[in-house]
Coordinates of C-alpha atoms in Angstrom, one line a residue:
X30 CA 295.1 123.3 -7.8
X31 CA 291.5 122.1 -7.3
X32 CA 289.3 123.2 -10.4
X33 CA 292.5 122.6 -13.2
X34 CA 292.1 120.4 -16.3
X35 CA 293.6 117.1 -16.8
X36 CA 297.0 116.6 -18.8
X37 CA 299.9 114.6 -19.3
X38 CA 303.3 116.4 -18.0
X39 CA 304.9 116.2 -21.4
X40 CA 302.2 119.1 -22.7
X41 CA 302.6 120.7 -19.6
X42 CA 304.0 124.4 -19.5
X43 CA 305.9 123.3 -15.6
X44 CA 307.7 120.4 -17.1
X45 CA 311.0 121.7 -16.7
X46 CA 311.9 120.3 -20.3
X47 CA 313.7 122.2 -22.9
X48 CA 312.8 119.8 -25.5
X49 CA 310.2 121.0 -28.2
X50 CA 308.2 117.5 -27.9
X51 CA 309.2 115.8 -25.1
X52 CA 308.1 112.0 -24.7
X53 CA 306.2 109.5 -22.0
X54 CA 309.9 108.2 -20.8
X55 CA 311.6 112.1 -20.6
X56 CA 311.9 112.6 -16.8
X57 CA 312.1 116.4 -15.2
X58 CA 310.9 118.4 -12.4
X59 CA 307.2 120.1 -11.7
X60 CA 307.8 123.8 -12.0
X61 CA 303.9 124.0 -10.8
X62 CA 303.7 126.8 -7.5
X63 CA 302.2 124.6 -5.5
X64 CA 304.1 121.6 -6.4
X65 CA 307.6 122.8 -6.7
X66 CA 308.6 122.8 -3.0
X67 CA 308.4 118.9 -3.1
X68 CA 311.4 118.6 -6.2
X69 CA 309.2 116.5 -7.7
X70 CA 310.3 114.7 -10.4
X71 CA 307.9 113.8 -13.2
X72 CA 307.4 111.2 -16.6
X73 CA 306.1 113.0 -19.7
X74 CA 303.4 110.6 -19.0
X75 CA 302.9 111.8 -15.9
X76 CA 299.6 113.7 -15.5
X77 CA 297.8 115.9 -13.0
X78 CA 295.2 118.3 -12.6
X79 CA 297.3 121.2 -12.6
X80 CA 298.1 121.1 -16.2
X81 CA 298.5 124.0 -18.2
X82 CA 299.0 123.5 -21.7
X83 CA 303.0 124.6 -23.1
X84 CA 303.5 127.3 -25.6
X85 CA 302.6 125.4 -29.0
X86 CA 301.1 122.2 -28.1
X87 CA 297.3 121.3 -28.1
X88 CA 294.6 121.5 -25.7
X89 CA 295.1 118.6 -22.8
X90 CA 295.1 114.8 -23.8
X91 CA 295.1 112.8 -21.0
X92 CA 296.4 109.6 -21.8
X93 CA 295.7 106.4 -19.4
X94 CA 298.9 105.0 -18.8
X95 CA 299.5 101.5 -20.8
X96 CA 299.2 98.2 -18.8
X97 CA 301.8 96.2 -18.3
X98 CA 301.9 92.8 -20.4
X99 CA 301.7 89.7 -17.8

């Protein structure tokens, strides 16, 4: 995985999503080789270096995730 480009799951071609756009609060599982022995279960805002972009969507956008209001 070393060497990949930054992404946010919900562009990701392993997010196990059948949804065209799928959002920051859609949760599924990492389809990613080296990842998927784990079941792990991902946010659409979710990101990792593993990221390959999904058939249609844009080059990767990383997107810091929000901070919470206090």
């Amino acid at each position: 995985m070393a060497g990949g480009q930054w992404g946010n799951c919900k562009g990701c071609r392993y997010f196990n999503s059948t949804n065209a756009n799928p959002g920051d609060n859609e949760t599924q599982r990492c389809n990613q080789a080296d990842l998927r022995e784990f079941d792990l279960k991902v946010s659409g805002a979710s990101g990792c270096n593993a990221y390959e972009a999904r058939t249609g969507a844009g080059a990767a956008q990383y997107q810091e995730p929000s901070q919470p209001a206090h």
